[in-house]
mmCIF file of C-alpha atoms in Angstrom:
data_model
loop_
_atom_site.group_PDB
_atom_site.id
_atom_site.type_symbol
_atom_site.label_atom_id
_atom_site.label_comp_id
_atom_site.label_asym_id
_atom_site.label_seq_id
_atom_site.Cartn_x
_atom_site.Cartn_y
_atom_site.Cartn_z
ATOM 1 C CA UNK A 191 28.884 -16.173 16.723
ATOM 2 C CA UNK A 192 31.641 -15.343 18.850
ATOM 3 C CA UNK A 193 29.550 -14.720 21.853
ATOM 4 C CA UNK A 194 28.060 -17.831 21.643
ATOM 5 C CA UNK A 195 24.577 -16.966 23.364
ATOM 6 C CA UNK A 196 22.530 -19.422 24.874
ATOM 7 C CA UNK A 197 19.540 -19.007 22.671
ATOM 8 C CA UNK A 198 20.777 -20.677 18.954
ATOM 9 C CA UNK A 199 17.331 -19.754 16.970
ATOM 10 C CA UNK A 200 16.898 -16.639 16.177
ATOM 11 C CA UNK A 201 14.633 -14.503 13.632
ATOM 12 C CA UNK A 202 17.091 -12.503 11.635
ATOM 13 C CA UNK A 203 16.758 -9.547 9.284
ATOM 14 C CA UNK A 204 16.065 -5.651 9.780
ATOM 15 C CA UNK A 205 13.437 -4.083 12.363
ATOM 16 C CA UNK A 206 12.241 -1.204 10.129
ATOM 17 C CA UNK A 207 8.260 -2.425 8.975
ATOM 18 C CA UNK A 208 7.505 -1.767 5.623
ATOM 19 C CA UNK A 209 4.586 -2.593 3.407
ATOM 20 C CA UNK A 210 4.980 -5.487 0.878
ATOM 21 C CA UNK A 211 4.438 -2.453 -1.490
ATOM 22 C CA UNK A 212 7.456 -0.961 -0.167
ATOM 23 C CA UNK A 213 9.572 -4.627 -0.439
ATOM 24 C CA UNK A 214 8.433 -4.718 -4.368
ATOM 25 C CA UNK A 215 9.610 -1.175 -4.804
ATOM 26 C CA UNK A 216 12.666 -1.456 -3.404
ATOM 27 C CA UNK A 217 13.206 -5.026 -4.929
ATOM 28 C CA UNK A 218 12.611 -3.542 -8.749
ATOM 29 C CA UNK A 219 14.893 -0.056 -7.341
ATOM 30 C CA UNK A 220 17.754 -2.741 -6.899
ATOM 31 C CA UNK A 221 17.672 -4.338 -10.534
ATOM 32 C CA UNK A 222 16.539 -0.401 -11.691
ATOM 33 C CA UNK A 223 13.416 -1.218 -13.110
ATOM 34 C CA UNK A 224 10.414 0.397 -12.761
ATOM 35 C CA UNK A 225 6.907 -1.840 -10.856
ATOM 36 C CA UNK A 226 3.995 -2.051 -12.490
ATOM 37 C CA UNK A 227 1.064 -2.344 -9.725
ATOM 38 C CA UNK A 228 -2.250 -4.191 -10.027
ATOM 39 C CA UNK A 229 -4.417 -3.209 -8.060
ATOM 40 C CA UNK A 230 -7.467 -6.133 -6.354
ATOM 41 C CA UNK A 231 -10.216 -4.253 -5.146
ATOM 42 C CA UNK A 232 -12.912 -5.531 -2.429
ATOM 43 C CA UNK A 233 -15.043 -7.752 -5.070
ATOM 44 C CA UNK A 234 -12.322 -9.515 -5.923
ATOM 45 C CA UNK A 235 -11.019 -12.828 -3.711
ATOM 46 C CA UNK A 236 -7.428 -11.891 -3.064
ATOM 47 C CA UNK A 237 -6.104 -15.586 -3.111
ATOM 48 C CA UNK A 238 -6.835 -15.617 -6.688
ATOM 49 C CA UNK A 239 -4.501 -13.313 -6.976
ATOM 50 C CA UNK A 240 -1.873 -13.565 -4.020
ATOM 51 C CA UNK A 241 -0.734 -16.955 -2.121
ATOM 52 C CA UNK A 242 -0.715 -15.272 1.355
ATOM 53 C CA UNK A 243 -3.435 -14.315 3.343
ATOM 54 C CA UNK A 244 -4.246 -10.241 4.058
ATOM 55 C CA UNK A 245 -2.447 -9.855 7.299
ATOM 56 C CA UNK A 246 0.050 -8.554 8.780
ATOM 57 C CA UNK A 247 3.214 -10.199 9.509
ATOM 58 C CA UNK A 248 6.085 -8.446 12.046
ATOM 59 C CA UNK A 249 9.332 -10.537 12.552
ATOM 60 C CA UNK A 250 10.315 -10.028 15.803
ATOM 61 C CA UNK A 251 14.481 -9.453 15.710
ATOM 62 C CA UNK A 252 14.854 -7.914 19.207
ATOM 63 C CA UNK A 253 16.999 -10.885 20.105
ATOM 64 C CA UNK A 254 19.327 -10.593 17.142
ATOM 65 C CA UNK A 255 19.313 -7.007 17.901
ATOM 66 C CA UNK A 256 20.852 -7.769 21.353
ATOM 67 C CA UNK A 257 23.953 -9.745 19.289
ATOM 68 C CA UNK A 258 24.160 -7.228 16.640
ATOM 69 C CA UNK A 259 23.293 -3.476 16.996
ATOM 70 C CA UNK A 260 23.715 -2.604 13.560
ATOM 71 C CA UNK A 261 22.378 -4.206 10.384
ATOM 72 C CA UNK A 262 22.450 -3.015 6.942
ATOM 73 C CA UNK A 263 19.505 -1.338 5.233
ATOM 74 C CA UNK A 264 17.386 -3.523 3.511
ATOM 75 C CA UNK A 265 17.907 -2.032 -0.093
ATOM 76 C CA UNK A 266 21.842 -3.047 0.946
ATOM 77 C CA UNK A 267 20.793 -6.205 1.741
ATOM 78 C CA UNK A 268 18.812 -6.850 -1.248
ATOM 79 C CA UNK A 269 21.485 -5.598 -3.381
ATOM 80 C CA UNK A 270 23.988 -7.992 -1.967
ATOM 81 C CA UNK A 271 21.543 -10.443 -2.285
ATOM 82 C CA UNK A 272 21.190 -9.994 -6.077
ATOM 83 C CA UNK A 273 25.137 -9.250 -6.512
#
């Protein structure tokens, strides 16, 4: 934090949107396995299967983006995370 900005709370992380779907898939890529979806249809209360609620959720990063123009792809990310 060389620049040492004014704000000091920021959301961090990549601005591409992707599905939860997408985050699993990419999650099980990194360890190279292979998901296995279930799939809760309409009858079905979703918090007895899930902890969150159905909506959707977009972190806002523009101010990080103003610090730091490039970020690393997420499946990067998540790699390094598992590393």
């Amino acid at each position: 934090m060389k620049q040492k900005p004014a704000q000091h709370i920021f959301n961090v992380g990549n601005k591409d949107t992707i599905s939860i779907r997408e985050w699993v898939a990419l999650c099980y890529h990194v360890v190279e396995k292979q998901a296995a979806y279930e799939y809760v249809y309409g009858d079905i209360e979703q918090r007895n299967y899930f902890c969150i609620y159905d909506y959707e959720y977009y972190l806002d990063v523009s101010e990080q983006y103003k610090l730091m123009h490039d970020v690393k792809p997420i499946s990067v990310g998540l790699r390094e995370a598992l590393d």
